[in-house]
Backbone as ProteinMPNN parsed JSONL, in Angstrom:
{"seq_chain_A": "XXXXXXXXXXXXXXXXXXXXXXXXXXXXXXXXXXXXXXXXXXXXXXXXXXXXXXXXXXXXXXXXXXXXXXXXXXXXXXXXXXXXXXXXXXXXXXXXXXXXXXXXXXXXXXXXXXXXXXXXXXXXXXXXXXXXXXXXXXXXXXXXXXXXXXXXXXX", "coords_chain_A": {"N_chain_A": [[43.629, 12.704, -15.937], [42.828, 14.842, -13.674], [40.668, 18.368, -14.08], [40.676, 19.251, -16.852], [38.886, 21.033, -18.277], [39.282, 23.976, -17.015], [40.056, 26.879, -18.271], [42.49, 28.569, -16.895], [45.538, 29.933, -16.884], [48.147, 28.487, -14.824], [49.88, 30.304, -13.577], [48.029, 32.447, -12.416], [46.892, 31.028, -10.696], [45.086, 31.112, -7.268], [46.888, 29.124, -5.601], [49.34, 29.645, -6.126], [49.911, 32.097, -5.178], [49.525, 31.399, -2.295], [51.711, 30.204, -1.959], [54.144, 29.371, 0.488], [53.362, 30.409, 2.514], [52.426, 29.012, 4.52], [50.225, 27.593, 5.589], [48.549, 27.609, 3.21], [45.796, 29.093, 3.006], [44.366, 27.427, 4.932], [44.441, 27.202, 7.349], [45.714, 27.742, 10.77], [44.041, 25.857, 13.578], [41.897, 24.652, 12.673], [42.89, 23.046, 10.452], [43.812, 21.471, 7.147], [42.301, 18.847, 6.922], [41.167, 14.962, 5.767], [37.902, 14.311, 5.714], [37.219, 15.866, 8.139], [34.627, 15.917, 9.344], [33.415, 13.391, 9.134], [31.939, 11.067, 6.792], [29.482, 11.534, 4.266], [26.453, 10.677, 5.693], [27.186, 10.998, 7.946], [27.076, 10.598, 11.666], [24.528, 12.059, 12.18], [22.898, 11.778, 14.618], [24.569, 12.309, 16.505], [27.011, 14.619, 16.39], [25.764, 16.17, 13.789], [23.262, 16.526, 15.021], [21.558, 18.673, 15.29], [21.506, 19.946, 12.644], [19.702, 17.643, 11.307], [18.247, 17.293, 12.528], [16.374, 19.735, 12.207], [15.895, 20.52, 9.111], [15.927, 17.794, 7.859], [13.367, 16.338, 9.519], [12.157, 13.489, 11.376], [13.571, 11.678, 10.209], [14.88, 10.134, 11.452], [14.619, 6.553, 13.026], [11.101, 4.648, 13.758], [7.767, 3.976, 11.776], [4.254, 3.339, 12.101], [3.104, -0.085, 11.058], [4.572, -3.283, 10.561], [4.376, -5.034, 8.086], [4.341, -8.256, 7.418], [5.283, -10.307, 4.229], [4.155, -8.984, 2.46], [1.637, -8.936, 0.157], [1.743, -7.452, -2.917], [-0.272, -8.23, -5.51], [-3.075, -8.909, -4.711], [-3.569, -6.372, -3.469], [-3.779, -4.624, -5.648], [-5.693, -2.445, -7.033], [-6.737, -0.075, -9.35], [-7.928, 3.112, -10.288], [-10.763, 4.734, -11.811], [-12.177, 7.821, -12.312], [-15.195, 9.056, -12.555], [-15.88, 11.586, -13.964], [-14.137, 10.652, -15.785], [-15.022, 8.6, -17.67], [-16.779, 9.034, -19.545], [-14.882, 9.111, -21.686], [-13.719, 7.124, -22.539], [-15.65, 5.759, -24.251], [-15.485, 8.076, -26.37], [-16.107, 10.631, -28.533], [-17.727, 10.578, -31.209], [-18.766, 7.984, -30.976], [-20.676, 8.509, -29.232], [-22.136, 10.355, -30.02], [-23.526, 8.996, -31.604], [-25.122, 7.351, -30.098], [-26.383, 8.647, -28.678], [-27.885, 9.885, -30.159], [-29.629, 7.716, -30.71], [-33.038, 5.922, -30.355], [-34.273, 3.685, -29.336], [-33.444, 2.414, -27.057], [-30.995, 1.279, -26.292], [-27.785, 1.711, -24.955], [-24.468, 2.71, -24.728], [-21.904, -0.118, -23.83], [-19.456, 0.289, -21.184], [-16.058, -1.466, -20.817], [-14.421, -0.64, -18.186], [-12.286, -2.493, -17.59], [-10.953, -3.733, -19.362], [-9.707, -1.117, -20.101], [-7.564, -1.331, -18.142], [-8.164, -0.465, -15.35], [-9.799, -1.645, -12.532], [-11.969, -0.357, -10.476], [-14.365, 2.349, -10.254], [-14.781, 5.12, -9.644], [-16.636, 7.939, -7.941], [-16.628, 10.473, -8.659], [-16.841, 13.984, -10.181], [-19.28, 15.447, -13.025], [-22.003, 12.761, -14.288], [-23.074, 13.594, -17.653], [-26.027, 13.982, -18.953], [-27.015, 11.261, -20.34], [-27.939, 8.068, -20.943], [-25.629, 5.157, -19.5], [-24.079, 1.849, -19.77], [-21.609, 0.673, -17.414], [-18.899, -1.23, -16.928], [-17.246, -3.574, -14.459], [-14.863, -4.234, -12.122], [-15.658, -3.323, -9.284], [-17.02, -0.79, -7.524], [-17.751, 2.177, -6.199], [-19.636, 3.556, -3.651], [-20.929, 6.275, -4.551], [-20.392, 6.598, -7.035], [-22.315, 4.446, -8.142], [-24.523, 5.595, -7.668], [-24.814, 7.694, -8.847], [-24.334, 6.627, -11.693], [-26.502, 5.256, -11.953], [-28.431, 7.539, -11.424], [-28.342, 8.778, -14.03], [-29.321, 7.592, -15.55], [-28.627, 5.243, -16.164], [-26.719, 1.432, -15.914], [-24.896, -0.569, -13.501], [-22.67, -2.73, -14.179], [-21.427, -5.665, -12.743], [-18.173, -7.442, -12.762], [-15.849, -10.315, -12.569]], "CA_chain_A": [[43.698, 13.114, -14.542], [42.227, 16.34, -13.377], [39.692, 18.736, -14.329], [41.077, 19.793, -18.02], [38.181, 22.519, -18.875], [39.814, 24.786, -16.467], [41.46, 26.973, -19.034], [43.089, 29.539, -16.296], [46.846, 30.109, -16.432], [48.436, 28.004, -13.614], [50.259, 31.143, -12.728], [47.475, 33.063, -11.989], [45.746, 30.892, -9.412], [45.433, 31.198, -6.133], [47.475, 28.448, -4.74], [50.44, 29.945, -6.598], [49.964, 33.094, -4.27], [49.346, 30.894, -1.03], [52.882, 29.31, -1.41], [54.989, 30.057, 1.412], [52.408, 30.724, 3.565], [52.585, 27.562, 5.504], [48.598, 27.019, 5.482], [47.556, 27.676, 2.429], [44.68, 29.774, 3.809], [43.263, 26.777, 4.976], [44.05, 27.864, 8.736], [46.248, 26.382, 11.811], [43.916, 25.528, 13.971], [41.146, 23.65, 11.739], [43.653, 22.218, 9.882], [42.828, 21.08, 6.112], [41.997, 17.48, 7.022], [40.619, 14.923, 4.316], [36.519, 14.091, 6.347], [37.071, 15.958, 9.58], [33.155, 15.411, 9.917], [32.914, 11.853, 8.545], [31.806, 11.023, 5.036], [28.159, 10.91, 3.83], [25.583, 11.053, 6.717], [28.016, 10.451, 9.083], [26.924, 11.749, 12.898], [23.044, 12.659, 12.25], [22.394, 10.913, 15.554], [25.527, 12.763, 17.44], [27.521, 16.061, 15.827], [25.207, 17.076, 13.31], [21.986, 16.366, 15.199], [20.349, 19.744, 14.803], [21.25, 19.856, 10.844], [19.008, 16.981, 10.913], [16.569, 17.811, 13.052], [15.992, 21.663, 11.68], [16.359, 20.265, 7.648], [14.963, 16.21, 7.818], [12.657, 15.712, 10.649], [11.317, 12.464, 11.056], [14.516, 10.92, 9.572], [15.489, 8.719, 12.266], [13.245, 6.053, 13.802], [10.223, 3.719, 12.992], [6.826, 4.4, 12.098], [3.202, 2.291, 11.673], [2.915, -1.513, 11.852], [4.91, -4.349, 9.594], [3.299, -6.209, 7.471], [5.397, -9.121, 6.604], [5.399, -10.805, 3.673], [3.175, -8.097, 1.748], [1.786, -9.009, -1.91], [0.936, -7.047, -4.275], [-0.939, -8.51, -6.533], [-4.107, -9.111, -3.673], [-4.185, -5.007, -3.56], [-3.768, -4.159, -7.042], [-6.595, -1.658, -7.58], [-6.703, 1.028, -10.025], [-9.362, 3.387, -10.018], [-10.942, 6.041, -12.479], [-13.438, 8.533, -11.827], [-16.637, 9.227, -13.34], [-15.686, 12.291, -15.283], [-13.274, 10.108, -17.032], [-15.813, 6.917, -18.164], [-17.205, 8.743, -21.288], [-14.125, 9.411, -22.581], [-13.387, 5.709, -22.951], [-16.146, 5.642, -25.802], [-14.997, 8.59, -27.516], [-17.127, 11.871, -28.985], [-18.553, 10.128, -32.297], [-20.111, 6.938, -30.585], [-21.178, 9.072, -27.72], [-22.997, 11.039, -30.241], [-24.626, 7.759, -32.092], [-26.048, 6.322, -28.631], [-27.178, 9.835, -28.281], [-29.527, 9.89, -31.73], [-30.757, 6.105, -31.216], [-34.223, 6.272, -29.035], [-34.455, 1.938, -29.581], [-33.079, 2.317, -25.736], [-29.843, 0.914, -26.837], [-26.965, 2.375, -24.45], [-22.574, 2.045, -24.848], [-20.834, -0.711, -22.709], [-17.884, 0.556, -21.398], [-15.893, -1.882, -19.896], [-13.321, -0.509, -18.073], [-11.264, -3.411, -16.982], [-10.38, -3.016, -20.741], [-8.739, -0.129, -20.129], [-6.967, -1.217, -16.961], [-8.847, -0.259, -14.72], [-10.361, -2.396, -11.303], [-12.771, 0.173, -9.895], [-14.973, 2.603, -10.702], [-14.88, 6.42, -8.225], [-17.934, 8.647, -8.115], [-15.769, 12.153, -8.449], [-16.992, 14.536, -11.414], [-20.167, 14.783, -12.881], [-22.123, 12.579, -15.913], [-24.094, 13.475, -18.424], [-28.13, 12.881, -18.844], [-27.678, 10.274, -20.883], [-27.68, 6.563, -20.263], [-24.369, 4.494, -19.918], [-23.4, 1.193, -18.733], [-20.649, 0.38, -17.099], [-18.564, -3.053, -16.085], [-16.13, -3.041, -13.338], [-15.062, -4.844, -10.751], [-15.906, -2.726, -8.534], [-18.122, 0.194, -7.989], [-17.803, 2.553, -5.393], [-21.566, 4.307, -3.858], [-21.364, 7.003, -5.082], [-20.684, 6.061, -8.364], [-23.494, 3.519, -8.582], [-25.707, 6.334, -7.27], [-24.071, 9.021, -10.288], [-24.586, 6.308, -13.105], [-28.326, 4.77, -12.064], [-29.171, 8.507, -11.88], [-28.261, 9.192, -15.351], [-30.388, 6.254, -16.53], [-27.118, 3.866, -16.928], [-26.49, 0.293, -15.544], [-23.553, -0.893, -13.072], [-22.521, -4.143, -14.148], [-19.895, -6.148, -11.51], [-17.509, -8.714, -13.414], [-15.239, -10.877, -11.125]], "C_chain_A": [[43.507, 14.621, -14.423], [41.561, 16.594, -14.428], [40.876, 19.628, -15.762], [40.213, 21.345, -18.876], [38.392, 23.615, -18.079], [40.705, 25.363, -18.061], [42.256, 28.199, -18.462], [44.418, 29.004, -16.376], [47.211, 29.715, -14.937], [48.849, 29.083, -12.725], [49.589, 32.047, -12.112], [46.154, 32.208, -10.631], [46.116, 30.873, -7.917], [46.664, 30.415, -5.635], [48.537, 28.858, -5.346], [50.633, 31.016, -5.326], [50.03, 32.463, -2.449], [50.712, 30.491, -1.133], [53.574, 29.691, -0.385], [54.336, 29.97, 2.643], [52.414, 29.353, 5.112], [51.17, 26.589, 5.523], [47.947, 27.16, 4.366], [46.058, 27.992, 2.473], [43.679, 28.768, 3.915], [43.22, 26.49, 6.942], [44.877, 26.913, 9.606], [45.465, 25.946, 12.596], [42.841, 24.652, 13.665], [41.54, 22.717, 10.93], [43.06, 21.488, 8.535], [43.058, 19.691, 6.313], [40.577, 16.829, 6.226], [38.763, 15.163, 4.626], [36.702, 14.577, 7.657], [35.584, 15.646, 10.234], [31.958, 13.929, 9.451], [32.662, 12.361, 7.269], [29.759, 11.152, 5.148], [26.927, 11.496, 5.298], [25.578, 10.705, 7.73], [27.337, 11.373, 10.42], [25.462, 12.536, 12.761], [22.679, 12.552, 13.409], [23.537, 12.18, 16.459], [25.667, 14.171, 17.0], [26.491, 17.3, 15.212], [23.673, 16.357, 13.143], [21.012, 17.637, 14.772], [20.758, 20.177, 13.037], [20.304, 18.724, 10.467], [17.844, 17.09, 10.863], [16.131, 19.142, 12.264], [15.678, 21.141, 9.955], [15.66, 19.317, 7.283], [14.497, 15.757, 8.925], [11.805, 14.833, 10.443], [12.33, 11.844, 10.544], [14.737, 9.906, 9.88], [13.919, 8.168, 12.731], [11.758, 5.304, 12.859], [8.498, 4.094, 13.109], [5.528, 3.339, 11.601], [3.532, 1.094, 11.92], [3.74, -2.597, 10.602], [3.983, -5.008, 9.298], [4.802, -7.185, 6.524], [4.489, -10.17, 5.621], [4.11, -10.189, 2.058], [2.755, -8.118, 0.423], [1.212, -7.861, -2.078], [-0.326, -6.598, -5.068], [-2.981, -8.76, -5.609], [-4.711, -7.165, -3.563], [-4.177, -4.36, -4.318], [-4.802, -3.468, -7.313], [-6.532, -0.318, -8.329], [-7.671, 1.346, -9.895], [-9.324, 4.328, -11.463], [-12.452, 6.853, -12.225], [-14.488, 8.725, -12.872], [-16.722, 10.241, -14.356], [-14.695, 11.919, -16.249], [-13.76, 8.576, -17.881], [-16.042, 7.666, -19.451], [-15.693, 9.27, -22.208], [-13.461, 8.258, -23.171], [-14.131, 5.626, -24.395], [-15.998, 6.321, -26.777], [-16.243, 9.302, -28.01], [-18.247, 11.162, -29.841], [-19.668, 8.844, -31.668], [-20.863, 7.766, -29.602], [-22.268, 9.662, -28.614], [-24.093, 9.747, -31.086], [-25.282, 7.226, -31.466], [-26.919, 7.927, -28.852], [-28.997, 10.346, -29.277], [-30.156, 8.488, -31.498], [-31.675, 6.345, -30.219], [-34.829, 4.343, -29.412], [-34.008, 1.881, -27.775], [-31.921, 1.616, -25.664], [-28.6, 2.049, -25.944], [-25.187, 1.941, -24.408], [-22.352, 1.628, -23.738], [-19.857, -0.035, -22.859], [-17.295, -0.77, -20.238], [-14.238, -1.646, -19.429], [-11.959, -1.132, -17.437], [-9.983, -3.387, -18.58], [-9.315, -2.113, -20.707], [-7.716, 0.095, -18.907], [-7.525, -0.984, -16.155], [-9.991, -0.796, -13.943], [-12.075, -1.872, -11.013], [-13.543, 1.44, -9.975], [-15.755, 3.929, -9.419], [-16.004, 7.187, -8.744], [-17.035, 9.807, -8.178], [-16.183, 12.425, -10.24], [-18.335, 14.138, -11.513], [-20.743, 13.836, -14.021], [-22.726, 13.383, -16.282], [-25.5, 13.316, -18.55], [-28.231, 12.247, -19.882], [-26.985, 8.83, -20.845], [-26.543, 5.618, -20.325], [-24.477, 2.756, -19.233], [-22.028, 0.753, -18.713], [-20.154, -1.13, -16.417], [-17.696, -2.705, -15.728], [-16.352, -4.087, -12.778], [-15.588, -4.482, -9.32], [-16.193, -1.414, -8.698], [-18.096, 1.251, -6.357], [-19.45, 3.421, -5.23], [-21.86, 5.005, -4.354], [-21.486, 7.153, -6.464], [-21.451, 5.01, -9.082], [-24.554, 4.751, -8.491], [-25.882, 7.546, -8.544], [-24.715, 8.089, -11.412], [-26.096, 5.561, -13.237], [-28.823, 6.19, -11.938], [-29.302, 8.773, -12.879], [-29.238, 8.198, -16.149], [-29.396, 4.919, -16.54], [-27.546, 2.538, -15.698], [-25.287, 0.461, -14.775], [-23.875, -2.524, -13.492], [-21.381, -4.856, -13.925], [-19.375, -7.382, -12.635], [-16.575, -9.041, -12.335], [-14.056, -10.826, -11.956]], "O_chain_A": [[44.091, 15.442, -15.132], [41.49, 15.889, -15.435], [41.714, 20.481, -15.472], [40.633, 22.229, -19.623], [37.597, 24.507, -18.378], [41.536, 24.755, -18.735], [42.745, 28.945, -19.311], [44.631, 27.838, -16.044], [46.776, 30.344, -13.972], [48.522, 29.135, -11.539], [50.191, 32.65, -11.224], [45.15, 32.598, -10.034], [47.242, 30.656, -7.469], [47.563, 31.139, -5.207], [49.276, 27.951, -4.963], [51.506, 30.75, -4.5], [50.553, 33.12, -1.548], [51.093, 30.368, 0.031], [53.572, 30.921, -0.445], [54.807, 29.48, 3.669], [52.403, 29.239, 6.338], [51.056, 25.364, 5.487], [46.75, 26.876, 4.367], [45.212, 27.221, 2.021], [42.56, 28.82, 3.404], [42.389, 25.879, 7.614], [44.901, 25.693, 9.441], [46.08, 24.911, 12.851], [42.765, 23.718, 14.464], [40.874, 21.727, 10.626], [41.968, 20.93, 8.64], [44.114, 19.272, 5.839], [39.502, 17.39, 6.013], [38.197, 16.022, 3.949], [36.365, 13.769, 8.522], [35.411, 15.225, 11.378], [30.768, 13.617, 9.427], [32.924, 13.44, 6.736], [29.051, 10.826, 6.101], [26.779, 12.665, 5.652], [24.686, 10.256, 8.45], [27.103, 12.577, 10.308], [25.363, 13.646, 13.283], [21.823, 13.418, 13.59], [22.883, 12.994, 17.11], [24.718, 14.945, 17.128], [26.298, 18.466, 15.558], [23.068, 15.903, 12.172], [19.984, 17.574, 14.098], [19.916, 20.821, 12.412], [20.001, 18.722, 9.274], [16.9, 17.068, 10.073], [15.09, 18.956, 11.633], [14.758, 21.893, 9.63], [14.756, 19.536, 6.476], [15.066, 14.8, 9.45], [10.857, 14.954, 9.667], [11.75, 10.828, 10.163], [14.843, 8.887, 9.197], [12.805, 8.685, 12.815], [11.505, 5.432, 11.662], [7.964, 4.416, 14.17], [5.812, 2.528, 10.719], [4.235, 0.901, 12.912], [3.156, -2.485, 9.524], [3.03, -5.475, 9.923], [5.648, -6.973, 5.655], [3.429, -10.709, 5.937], [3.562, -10.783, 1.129], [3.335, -7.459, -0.44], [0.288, -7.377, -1.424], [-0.996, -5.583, -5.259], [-3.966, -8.691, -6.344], [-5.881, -6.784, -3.577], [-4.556, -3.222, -4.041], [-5.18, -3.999, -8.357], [-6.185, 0.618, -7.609], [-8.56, 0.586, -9.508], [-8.304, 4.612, -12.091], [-13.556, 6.359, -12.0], [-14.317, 8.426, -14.054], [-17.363, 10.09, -15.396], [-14.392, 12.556, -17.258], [-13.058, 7.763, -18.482], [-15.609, 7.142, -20.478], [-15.728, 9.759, -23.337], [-12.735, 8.354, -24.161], [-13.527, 5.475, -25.457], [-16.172, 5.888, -27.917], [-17.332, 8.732, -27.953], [-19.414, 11.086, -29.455], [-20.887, 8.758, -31.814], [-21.942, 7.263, -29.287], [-23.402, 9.568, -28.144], [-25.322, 9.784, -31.032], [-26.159, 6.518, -31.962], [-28.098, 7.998, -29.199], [-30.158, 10.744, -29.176], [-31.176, 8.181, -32.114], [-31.295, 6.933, -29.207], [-35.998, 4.15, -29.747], [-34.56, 0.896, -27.283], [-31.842, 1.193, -24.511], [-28.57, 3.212, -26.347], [-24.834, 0.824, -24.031], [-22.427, 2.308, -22.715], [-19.309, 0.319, -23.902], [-17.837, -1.034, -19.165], [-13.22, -2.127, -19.926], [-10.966, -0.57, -16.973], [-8.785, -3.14, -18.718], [-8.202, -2.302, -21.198], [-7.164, 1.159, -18.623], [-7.449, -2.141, -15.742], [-11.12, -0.589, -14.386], [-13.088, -2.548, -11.196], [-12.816, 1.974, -9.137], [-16.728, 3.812, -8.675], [-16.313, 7.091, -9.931], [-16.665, 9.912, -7.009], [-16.015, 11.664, -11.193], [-18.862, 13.23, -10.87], [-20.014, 13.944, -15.007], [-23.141, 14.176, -15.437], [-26.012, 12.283, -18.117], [-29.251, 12.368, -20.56], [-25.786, 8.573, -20.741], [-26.452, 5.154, -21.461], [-25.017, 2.624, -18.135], [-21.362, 0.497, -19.717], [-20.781, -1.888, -15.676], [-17.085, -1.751, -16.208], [-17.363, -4.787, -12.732], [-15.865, -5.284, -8.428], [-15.825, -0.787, -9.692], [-18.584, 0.671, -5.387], [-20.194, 3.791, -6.138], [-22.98, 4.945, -4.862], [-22.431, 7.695, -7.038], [-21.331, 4.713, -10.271], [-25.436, 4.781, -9.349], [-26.911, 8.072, -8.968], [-25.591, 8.611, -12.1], [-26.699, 5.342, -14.288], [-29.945, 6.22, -12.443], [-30.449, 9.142, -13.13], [-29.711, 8.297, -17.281], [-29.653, 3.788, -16.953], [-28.423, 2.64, -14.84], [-24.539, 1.391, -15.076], [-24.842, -3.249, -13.258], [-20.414, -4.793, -14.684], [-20.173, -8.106, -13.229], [-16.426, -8.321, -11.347], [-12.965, -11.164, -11.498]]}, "name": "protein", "num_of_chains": 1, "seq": "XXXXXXXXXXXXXXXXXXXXXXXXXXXXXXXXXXXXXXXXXXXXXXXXXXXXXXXXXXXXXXXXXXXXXXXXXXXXXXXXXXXXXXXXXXXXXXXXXXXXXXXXXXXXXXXXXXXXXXXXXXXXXXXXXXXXXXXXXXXXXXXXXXXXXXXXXXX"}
């Protein structure tokens, strides 16, 4: 019981000096009472409306449209961008596609690596890739048929 890493001499703390006093400098007309302003996040709505408002605005109240009964698994899309596809194959094969002139180019398929869909952000390379995805956003069909590469959709 109680805070034991206190290692001050009882006689030297305050409340030794407050005795007598009647209030224990905690005042007569405030009175030390245990929640005079509720507990927790008591009174946001009433007392301590402008600590709410000024601090967490937007706290109270409802915003946008319900969607009941909301899966999941129906909007599950991951994405990765285009400056992150050749790093799936890794420096050394990147450089073995790079020496073969047979027209021979690295699948990547990045469902493999988690990954749904397939963002145009960043740029490639000039040299030929293809890619499998479920999905392919335009600009990233437009990024990897410039480079010479393939999009190829899997379901």
């Amino acid at each position: 019981p109680g805070d034991t890493s206190s290692k001050m001499p009882t006689a030297a703390k305050k409340h030794r000096k407050e005795r007598g006093s009647e209030h224990c400098g905690n005042g007569r007309i405030g009175k030390h009472r245990k929640h005079s302003s509720g507990r927790g996040n008591a009174g946001g709505q009433h007392m301590h409306r402008i600590a709410f408002d000024k601090y967490h605005p937007g706290y109270f109240g409802k915003v946008g449209m319900r969607y009941f009964h909301y899966k999941k698994n129906p909007h599950h899309m991951p994405t990765v961008n285009l400056d992150k596809v050749w790093s799936m194959v890794g420096l050394e094969q990147r450089k073995e596609y790079a020496k073969k002139t047979d027209g021979t180019v690295p699948l990547i398929d990045v469902t493999h690596f988690g990954f749904f869909k397939v963002l145009g952000k960043g740029k490639l390379p000039a040299q030929a890739i293809a890619v499998k995805a479920k999905f392919f956003s335009k600009q990233a069909e437009e990024k990897i048929k410039a480079a010479g590469g393939a999009c190829i959709l899997s379901a």
